[in-house]
Tab-separated table of C-alpha atoms and ligand atoms in Angstrom:
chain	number	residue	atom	x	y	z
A	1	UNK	CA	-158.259	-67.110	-137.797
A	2	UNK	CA	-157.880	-67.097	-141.807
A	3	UNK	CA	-154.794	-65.838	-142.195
A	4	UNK	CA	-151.681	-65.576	-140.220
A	5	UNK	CA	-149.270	-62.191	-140.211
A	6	UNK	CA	-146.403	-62.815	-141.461
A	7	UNK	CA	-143.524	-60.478	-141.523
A	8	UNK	CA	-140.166	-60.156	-139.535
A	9	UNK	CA	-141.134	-60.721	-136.367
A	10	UNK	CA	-141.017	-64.501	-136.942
A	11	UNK	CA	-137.050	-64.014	-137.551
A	12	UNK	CA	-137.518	-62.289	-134.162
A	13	UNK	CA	-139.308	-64.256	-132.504
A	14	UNK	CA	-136.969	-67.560	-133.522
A	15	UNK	CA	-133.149	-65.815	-133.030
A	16	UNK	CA	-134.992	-65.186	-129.421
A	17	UNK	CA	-136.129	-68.833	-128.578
A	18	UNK	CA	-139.549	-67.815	-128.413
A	19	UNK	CA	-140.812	-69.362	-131.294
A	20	UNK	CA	-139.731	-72.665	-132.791
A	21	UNK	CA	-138.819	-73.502	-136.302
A	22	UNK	CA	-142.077	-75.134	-136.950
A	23	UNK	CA	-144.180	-72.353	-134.927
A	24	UNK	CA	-146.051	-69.870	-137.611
A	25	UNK	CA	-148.442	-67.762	-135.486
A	26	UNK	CA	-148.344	-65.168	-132.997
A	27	UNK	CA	-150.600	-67.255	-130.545
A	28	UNK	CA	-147.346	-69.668	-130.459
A	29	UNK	CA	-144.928	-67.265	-129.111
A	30	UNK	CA	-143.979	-67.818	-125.587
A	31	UNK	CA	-143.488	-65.164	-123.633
A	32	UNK	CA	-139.813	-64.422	-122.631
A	33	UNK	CA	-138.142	-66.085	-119.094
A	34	UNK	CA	-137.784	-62.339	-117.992
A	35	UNK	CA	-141.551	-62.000	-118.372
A	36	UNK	CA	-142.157	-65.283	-117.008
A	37	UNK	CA	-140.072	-65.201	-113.926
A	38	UNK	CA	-140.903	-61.735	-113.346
A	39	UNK	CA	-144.858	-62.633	-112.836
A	40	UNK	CA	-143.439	-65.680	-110.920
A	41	UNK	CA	-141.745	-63.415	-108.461
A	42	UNK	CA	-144.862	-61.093	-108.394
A	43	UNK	CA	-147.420	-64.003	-107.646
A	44	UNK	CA	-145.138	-65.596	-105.169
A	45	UNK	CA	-144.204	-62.274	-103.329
A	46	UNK	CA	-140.510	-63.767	-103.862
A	47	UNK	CA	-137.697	-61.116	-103.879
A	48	UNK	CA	-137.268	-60.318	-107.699
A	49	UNK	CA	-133.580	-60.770	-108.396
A	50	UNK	CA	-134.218	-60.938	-112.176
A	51	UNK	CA	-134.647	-58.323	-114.060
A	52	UNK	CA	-131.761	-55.185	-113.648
A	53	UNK	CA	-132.927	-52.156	-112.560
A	54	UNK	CA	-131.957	-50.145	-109.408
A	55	UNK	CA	-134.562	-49.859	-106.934
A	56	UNK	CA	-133.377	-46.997	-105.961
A	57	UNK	CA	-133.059	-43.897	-108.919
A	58	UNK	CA	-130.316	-41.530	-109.874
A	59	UNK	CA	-129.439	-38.147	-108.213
A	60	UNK	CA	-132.184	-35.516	-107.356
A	61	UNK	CA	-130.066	-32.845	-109.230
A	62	UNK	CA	-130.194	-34.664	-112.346
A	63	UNK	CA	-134.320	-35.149	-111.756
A	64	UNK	CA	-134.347	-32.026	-110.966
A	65	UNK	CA	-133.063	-30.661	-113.984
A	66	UNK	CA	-134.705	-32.180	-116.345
A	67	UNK	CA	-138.021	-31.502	-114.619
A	68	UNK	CA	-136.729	-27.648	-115.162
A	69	UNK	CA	-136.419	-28.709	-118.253
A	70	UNK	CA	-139.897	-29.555	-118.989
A	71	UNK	CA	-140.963	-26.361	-117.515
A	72	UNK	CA	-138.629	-24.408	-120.050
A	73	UNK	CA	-138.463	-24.848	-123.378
A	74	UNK	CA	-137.159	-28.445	-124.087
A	75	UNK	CA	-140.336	-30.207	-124.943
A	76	UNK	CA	-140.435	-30.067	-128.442
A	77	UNK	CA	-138.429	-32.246	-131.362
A	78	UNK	CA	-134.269	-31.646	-130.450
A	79	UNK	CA	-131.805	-31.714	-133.354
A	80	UNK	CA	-131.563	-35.249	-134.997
A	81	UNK	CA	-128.005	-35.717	-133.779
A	82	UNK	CA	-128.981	-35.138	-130.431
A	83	UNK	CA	-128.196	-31.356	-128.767
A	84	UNK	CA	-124.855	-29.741	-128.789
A	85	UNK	CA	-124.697	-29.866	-125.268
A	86	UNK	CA	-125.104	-33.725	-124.639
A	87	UNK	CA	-122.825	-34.108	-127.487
A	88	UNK	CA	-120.593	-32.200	-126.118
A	89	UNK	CA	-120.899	-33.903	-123.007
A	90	UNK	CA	-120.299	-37.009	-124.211
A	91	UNK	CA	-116.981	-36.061	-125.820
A	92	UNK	CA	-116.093	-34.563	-122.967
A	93	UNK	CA	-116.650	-37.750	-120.961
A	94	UNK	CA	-114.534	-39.621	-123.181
A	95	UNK	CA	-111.797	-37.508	-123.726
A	96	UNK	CA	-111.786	-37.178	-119.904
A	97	UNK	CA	-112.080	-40.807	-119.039
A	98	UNK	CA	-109.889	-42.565	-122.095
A	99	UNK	CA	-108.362	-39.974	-123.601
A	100	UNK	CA	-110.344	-40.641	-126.689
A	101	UNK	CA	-110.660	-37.712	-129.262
A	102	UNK	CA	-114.233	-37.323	-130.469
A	103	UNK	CA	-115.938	-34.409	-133.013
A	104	UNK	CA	-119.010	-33.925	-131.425
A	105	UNK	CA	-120.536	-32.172	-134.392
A	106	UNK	CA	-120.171	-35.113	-136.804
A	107	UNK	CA	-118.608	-38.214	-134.794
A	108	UNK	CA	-121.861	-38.537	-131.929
A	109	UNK	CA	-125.272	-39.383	-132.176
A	110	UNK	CA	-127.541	-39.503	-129.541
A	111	UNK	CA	-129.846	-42.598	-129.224
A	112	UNK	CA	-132.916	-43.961	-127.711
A	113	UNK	CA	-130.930	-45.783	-125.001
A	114	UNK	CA	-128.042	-48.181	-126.085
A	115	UNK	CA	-130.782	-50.601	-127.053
A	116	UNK	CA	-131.618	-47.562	-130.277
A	117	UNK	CA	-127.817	-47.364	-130.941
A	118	UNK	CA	-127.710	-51.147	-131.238
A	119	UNK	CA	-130.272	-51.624	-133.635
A	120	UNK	CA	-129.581	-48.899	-135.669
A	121	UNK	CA	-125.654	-49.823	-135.822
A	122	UNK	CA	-126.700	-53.431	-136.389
A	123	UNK	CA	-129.573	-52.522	-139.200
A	124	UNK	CA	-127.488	-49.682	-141.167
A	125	UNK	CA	-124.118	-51.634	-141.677
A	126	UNK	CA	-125.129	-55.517	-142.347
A	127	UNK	CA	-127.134	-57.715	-144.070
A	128	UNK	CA	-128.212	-60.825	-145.678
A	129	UNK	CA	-124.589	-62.820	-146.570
A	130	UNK	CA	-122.768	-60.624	-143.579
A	131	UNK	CA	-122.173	-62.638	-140.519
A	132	UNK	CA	-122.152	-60.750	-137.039
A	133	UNK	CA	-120.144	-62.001	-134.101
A	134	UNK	CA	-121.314	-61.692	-130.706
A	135	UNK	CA	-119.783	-63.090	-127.572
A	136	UNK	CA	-122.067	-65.791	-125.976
A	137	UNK	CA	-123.679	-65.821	-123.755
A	138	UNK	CA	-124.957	-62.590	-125.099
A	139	UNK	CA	-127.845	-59.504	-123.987
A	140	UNK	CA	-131.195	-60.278	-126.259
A	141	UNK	CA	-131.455	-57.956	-128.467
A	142	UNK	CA	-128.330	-58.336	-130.228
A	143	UNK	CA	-129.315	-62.031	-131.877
A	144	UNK	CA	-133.084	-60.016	-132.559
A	145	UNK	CA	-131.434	-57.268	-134.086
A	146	UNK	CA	-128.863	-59.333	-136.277
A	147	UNK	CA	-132.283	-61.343	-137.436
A	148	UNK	CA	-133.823	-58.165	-138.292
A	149	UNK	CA	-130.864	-57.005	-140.461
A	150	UNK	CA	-130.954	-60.332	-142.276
A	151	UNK	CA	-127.376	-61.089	-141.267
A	152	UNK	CA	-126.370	-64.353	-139.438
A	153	UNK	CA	-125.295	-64.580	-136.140
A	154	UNK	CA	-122.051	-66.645	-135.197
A	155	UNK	CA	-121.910	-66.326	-131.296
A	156	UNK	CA	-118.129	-67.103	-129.992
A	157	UNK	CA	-117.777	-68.763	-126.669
A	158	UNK	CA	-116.974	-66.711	-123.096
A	159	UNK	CA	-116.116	-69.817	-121.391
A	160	UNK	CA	-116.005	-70.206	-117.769
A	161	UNK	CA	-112.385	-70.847	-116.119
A	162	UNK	CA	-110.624	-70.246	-112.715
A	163	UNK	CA	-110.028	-66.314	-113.993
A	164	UNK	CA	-113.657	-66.166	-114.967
A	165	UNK	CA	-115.062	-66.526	-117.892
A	166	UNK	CA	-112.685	-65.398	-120.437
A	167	UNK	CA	-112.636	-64.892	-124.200
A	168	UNK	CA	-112.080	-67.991	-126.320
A	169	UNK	CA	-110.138	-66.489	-128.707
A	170	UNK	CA	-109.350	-69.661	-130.534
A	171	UNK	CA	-112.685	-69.648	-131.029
A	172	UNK	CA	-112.971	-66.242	-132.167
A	173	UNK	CA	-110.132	-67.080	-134.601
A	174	UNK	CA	-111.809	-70.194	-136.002
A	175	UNK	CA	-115.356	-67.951	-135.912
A	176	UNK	CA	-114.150	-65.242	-138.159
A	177	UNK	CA	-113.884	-64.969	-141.982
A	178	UNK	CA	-114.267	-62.803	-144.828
A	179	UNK	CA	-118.329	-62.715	-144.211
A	180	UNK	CA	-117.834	-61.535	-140.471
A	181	UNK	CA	-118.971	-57.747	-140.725
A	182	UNK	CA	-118.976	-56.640	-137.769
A	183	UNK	CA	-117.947	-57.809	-134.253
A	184	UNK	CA	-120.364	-56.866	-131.680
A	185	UNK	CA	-118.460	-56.585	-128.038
A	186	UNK	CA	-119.780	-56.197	-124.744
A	187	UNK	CA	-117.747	-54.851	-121.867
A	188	UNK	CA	-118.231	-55.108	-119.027
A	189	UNK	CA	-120.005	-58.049	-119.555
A	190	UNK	CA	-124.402	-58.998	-119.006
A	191	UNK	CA	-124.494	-61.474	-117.870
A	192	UNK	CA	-121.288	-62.519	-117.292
A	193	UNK	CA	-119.747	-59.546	-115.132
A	194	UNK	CA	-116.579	-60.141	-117.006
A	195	UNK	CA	-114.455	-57.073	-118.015
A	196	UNK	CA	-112.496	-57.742	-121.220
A	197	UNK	CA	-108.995	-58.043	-120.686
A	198	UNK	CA	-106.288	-55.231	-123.062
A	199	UNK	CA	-105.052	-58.819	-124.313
A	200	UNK	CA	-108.283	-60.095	-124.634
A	201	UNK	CA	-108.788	-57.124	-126.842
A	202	UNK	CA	-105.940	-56.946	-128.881
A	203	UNK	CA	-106.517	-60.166	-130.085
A	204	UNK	CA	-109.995	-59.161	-130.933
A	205	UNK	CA	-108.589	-56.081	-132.844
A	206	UNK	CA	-106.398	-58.562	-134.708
A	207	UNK	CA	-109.058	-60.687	-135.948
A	208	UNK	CA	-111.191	-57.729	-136.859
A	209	UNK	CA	-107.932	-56.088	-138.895
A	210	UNK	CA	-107.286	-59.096	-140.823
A	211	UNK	CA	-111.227	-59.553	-141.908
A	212	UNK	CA	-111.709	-56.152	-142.735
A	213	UNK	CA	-114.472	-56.195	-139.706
A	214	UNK	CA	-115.816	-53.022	-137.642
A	215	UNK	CA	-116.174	-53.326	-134.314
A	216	UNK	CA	-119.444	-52.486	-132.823
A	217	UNK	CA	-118.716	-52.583	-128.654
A	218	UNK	CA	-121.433	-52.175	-126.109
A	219	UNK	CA	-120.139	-50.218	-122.995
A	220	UNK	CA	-123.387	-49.693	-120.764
A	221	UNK	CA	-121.505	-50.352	-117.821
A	222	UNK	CA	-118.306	-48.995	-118.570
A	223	UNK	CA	-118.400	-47.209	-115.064
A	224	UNK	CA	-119.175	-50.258	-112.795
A	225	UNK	CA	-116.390	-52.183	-112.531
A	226	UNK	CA	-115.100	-53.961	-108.642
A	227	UNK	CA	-111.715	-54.973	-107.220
A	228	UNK	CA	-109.353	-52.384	-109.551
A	229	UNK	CA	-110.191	-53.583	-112.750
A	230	UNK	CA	-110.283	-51.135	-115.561
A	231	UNK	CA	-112.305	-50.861	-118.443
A	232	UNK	CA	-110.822	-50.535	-121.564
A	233	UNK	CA	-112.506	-49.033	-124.346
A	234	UNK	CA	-111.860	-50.792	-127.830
A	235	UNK	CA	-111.279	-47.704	-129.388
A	236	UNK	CA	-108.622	-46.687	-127.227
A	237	UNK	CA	-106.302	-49.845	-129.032
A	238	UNK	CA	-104.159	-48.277	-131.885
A	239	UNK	CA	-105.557	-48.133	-134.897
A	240	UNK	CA	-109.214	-48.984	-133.736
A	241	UNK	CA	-110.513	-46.179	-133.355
A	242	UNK	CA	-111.142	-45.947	-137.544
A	243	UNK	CA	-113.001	-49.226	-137.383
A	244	UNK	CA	-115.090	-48.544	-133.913
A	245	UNK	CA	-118.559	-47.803	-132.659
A	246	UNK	CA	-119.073	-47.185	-128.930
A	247	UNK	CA	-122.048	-47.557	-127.626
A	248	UNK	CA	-122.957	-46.354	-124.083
A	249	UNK	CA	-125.748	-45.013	-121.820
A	250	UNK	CA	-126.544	-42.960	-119.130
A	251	UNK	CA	-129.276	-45.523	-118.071
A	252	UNK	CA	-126.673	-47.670	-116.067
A	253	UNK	CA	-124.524	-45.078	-114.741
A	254	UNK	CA	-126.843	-42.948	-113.443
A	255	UNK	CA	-129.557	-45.398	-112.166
A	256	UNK	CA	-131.887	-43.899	-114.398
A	257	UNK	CA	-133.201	-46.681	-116.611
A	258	UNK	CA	-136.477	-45.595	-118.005
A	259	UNK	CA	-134.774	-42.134	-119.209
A	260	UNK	CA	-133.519	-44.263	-122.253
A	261	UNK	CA	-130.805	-41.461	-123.313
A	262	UNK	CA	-128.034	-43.608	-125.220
A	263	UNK	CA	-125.602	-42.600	-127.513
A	264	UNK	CA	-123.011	-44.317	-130.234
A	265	UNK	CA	-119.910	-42.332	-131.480
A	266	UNK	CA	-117.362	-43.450	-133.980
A	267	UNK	CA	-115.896	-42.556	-137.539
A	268	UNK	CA	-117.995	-39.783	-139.278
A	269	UNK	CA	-118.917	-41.804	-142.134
A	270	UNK	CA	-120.050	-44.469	-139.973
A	271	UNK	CA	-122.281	-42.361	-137.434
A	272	UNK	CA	-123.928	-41.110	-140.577
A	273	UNK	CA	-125.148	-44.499	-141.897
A	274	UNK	CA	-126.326	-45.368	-138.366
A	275	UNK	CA	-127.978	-41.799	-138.042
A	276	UNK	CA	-129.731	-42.321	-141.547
A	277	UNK	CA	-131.110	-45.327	-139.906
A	278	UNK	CA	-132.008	-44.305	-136.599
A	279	UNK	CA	-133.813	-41.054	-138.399
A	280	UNK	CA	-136.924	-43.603	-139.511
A	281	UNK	CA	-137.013	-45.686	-135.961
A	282	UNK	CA	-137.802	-42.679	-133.614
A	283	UNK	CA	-136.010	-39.797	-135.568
A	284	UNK	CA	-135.262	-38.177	-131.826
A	285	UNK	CA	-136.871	-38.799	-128.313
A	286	UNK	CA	-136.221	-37.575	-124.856
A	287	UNK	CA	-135.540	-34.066	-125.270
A	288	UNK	CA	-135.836	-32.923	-121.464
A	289	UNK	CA	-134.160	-35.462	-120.618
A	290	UNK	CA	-131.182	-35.114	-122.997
A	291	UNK	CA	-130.012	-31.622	-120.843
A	292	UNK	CA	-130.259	-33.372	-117.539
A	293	UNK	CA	-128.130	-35.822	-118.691
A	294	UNK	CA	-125.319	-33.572	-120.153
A	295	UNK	CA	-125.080	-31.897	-116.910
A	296	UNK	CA	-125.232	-35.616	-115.582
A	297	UNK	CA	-122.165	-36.961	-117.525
A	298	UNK	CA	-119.699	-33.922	-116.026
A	299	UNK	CA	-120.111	-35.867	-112.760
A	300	UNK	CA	-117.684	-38.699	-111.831
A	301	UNK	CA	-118.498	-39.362	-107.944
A	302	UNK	CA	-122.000	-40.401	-108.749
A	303	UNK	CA	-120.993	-43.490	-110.931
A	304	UNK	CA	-117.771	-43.822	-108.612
A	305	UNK	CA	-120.245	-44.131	-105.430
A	306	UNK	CA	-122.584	-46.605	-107.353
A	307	UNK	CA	-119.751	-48.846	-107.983
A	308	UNK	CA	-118.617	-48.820	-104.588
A	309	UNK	CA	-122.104	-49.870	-103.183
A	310	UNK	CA	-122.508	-52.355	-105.702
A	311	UNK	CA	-119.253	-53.693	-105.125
A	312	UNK	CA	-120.234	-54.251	-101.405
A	313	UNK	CA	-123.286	-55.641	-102.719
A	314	UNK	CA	-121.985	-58.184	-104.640
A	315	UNK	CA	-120.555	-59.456	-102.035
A	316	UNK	CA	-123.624	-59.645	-100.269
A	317	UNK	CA	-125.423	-61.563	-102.701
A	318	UNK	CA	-122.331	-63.845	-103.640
A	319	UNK	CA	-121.867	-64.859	-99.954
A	320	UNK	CA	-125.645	-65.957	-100.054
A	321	UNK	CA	-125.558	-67.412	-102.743
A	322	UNK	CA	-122.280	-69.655	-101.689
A	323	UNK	CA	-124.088	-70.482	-98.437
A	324	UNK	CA	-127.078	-72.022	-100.552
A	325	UNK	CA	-124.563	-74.309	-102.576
A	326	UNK	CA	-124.450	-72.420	-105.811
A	327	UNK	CA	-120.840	-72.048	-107.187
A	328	UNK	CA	-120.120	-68.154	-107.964
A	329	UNK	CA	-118.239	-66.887	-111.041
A	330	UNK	CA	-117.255	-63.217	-109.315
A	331	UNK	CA	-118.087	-61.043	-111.017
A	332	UNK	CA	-115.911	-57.616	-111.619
A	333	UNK	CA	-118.304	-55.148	-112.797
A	334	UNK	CA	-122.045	-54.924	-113.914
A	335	UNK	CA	-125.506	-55.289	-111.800
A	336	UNK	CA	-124.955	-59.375	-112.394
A	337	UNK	CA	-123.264	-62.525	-110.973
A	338	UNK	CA	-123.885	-66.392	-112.694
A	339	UNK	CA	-123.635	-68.699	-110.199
A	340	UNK	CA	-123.802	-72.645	-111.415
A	341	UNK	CA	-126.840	-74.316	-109.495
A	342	UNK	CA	-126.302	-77.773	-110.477
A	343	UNK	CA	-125.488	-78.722	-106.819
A	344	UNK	CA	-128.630	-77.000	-106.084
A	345	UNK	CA	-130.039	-79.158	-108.012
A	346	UNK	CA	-129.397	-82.247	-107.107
A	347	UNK	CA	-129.986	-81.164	-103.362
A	348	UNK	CA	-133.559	-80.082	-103.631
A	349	UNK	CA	-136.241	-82.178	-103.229
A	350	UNK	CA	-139.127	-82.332	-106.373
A	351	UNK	CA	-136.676	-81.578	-109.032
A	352	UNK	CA	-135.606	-83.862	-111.455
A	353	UNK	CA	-132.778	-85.688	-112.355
A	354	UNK	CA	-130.586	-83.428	-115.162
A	355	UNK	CA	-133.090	-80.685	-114.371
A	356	UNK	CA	-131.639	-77.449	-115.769
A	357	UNK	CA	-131.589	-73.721	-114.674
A	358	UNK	CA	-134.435	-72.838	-116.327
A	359	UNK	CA	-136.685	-75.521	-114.113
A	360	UNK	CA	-134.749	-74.357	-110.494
A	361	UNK	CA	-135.415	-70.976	-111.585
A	362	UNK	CA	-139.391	-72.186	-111.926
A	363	UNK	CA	-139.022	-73.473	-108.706
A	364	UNK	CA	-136.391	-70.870	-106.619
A	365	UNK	CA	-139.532	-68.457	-105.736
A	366	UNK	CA	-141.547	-71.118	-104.309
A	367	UNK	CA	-138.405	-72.925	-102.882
A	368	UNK	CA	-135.930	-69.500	-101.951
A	369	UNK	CA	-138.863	-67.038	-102.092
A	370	UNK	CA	-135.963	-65.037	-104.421
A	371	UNK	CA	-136.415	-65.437	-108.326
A	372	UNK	CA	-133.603	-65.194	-111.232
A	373	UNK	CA	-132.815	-65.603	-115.030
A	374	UNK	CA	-131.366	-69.331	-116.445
A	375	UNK	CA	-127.767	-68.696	-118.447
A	376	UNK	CA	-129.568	-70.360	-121.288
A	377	UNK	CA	-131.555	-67.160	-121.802
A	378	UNK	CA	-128.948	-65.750	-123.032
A	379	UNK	CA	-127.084	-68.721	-125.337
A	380	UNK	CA	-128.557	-69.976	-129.072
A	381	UNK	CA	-130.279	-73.005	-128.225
A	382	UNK	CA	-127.847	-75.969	-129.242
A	383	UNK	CA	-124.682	-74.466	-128.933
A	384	UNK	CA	-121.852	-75.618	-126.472
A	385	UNK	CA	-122.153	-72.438	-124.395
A	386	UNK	CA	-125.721	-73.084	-124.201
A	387	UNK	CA	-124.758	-76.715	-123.257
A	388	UNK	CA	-121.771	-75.508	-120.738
A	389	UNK	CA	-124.269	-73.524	-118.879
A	390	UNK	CA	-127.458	-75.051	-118.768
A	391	UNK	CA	-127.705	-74.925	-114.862
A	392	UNK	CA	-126.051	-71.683	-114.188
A	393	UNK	CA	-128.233	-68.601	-113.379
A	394	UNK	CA	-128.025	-64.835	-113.343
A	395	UNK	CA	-129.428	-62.879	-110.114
A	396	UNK	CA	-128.462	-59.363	-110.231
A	397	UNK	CA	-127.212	-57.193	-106.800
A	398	UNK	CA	-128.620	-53.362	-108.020
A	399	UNK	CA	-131.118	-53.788	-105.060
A	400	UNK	CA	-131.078	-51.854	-101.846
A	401	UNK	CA	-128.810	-53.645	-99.490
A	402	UNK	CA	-131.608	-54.826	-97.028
A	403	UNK	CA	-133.312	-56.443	-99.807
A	404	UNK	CA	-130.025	-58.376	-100.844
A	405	UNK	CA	-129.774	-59.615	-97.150
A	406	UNK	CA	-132.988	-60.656	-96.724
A	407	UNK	CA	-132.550	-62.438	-100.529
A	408	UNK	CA	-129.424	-63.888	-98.936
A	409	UNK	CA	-131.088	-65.369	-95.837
A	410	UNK	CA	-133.640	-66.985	-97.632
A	411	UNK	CA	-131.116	-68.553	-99.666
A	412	UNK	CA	-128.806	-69.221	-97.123
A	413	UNK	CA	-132.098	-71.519	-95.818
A	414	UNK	CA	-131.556	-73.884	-99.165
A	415	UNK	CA	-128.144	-74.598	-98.196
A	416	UNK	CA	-129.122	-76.008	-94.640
B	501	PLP	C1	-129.304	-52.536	-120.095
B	501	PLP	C2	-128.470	-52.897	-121.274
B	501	PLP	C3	-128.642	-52.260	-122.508
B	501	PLP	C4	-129.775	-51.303	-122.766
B	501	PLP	O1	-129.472	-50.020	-122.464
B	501	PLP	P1	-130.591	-48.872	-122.620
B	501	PLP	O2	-129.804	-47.633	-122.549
B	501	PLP	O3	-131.568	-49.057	-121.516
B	501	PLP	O4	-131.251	-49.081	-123.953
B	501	PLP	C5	-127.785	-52.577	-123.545
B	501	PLP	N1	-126.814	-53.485	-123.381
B	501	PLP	C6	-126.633	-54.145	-122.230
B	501	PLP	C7	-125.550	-55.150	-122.126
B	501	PLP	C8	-127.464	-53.888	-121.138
B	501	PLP	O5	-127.308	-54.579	-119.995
């Protein structure tokens, strides 16, 4: 080859670990662990507990109408904002659920999944000089999207402790400055399964009030949440609400992942710069789709049963996964639990001494027949979370519950 392509996927491709700082061509990015472990499972026949997405999908009614509406007359472009009636939806949801107040003719924008809403959020509001904070660990896309913009990413510990792993705010103190821009949340947490605290919160909204900082908050699973606790939206906190963009998506709640119908709502001025972005990354997508879910979002006992059965599920899988010698951080909402395998570790036979997640994660299908994600996947290489939880790993419960038990039997089997 003569010539190499340059161009931004290199930022990519380094703020994602797949290339490294010396790496210049495409033929030297790696593939990602998801990827990887995902073809593991495949070739091994092991029980994929990586990747999240339901093996079972969303309600027939829902299918049902958007397959109507493909056979009526919603096939063609939809408004740019997304149509009235999802808006509508959506501020119907969240006046319902938190009381929020929402114009859903300037104040909503419907995305291409949450994923959309991210990087257009991310891509219309910083920039080279702005720094973004994220929580770490933290989901993918938000360090590739932050590299994209040009900004800097300054990820702020979620540290594990007996309650969890809970928001160093210290750290988010000593994080933030005049450069932070925005501060990119994520509750309930992937891949912790934490579910930010009102305290936890506040001090968040302090720290953003004193810098001048939006907050950009990513609320995917803002329906599955275990044991009581409640979700509280950002923008619910006085005075937030003028400095807050929500993020959500009916992907999670409605075990319908592929659909990709996401949406972000906030201040007027600030949907507008993310819309003026989004316009020139898909300009609109999913337009059957986008009725089914408005008449999805009026329904609460869907996402109320789902949380239920993953509730029991996550017990399920943590009981396993206690029986193999793993030690659980519970999780209270999300498809996820992190469970630290460095007793694993030193139990099994072939692995080496100071082996990390990543290398029993290599090895679970072969050893567990049941394959999962290293912690580190999710941390910037270096960095003390990254170093705090090099041999955890995230398996994720959204599986039918025979599959869980048989993942937890074969698990169970390490432990003996
Ligand atoms: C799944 C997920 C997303 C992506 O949502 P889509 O609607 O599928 O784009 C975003 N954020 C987090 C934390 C997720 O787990």
């Amino acid at each position: 080859m003569t010539s190499l392509p340059r161009g931004a996927w290199q930022d990519v491709a380094r703020a994602t670990g797949l290339l490294s700082p010396t790496g210049t061509s495409t033929a030297d990015v790696a593939s990602t662990i998801f990827a990887e472990m995902s073809a593991l499972a495949a070739a091994t026949g092991a029980i994929n507990l990586g990747q999240g997405f339901p093996d079972v999908d969303g309600p027939g009614y829902v299918k049902a109408a958007a397959i109507a509406a493909i056979e009526g007359d919603h096939n063609q472009y939809p408004p740019g904002p997304g149509i009235p009636e999802l808006r509508r939806a959506v501020t119907d949801h969240q006046a319902r659920h938190y009381g929020l107040d929402v114009d859903p003719d300037t104040e909503v924008l419907v995305t291409t999944g949450a994923t959309e809403a991210l990087a257009a959020t991310v891509l219309a509001l910083a920039g080279p000089g702005d720094e973004v904070i994220t929580l770490e660990p933290f989901y993918d896309s938000y360090a590739a999207v932050i590299a994209l913009a040009g900004a800097t990413h300054v990820p702020v510990a979620l540290a594990p402790t007996d309650a969890g792993f809970r928001l160093d705010v210290e750290a988010l103190r000593a994080a933030a400055s005049d450069r932070t821009r925005l501060i990119l949340l994520n509750t309930p947490h992937n891949p912790t399964g934490t579910v930010l605290t009102r305290a936890e919160l506040e001090a968040v909204a302090v720290v953003a009030r004193e810098h001048d900082a939006l907050v950009v908050t990513d609320e995917v699973y803002e329906h599955l949440t275990f044991d009581g606790a409640v979700h509280v939206p950002v923008a619910t906190l006085p005075g937030m609400a003028e400095r807050t963009l929500t993020i959500s998506s009916s992907g999670k709640t409605f075990s319908l992942t592929g659909w990709k119908i996401g949406w972000v709502h906030g201040p007027a001025a600030l949907v507008t710069a993310v819309r003026t972005v989004k316009q020139f990354l898909t300009y609109v997508s999913g337009a059957p789709f986008q009725p089914a879910i408005a008449r999805a979002l009026a329904d609460d006992e869907t996402p109320r049963r789902l949380a239920a059965s993953l509730a029991a599920r996550r017990d399920l899988l943590c009981a396993g996964l206690e029986a193999a010698g793993f030690d659980v951080v519970v999780p209270r909402g999300t498809y996820f639990v992190v469970a630290d395998g460095a007793r694993v570790i030193e139990r099994v036979a072939g692995l080496p001494d100071g082996a990390d997640g990543a290398e029993l994660c290599r090895r679970l299908p072969a050893l567990a027949g049941v394959a999962a994600i290293p912690l580190t996947a999710f941390c910037r290489e270096g960095s003390p979370t990254h170093a705090a939880l090099r041999t955890s790993v995230r398996f994720t419960f959204v599986k039918r519950e025979d599959v869980l038990r048989e993942a937890a039997a074969r698990l169970g089997a390490l432990g003996s």
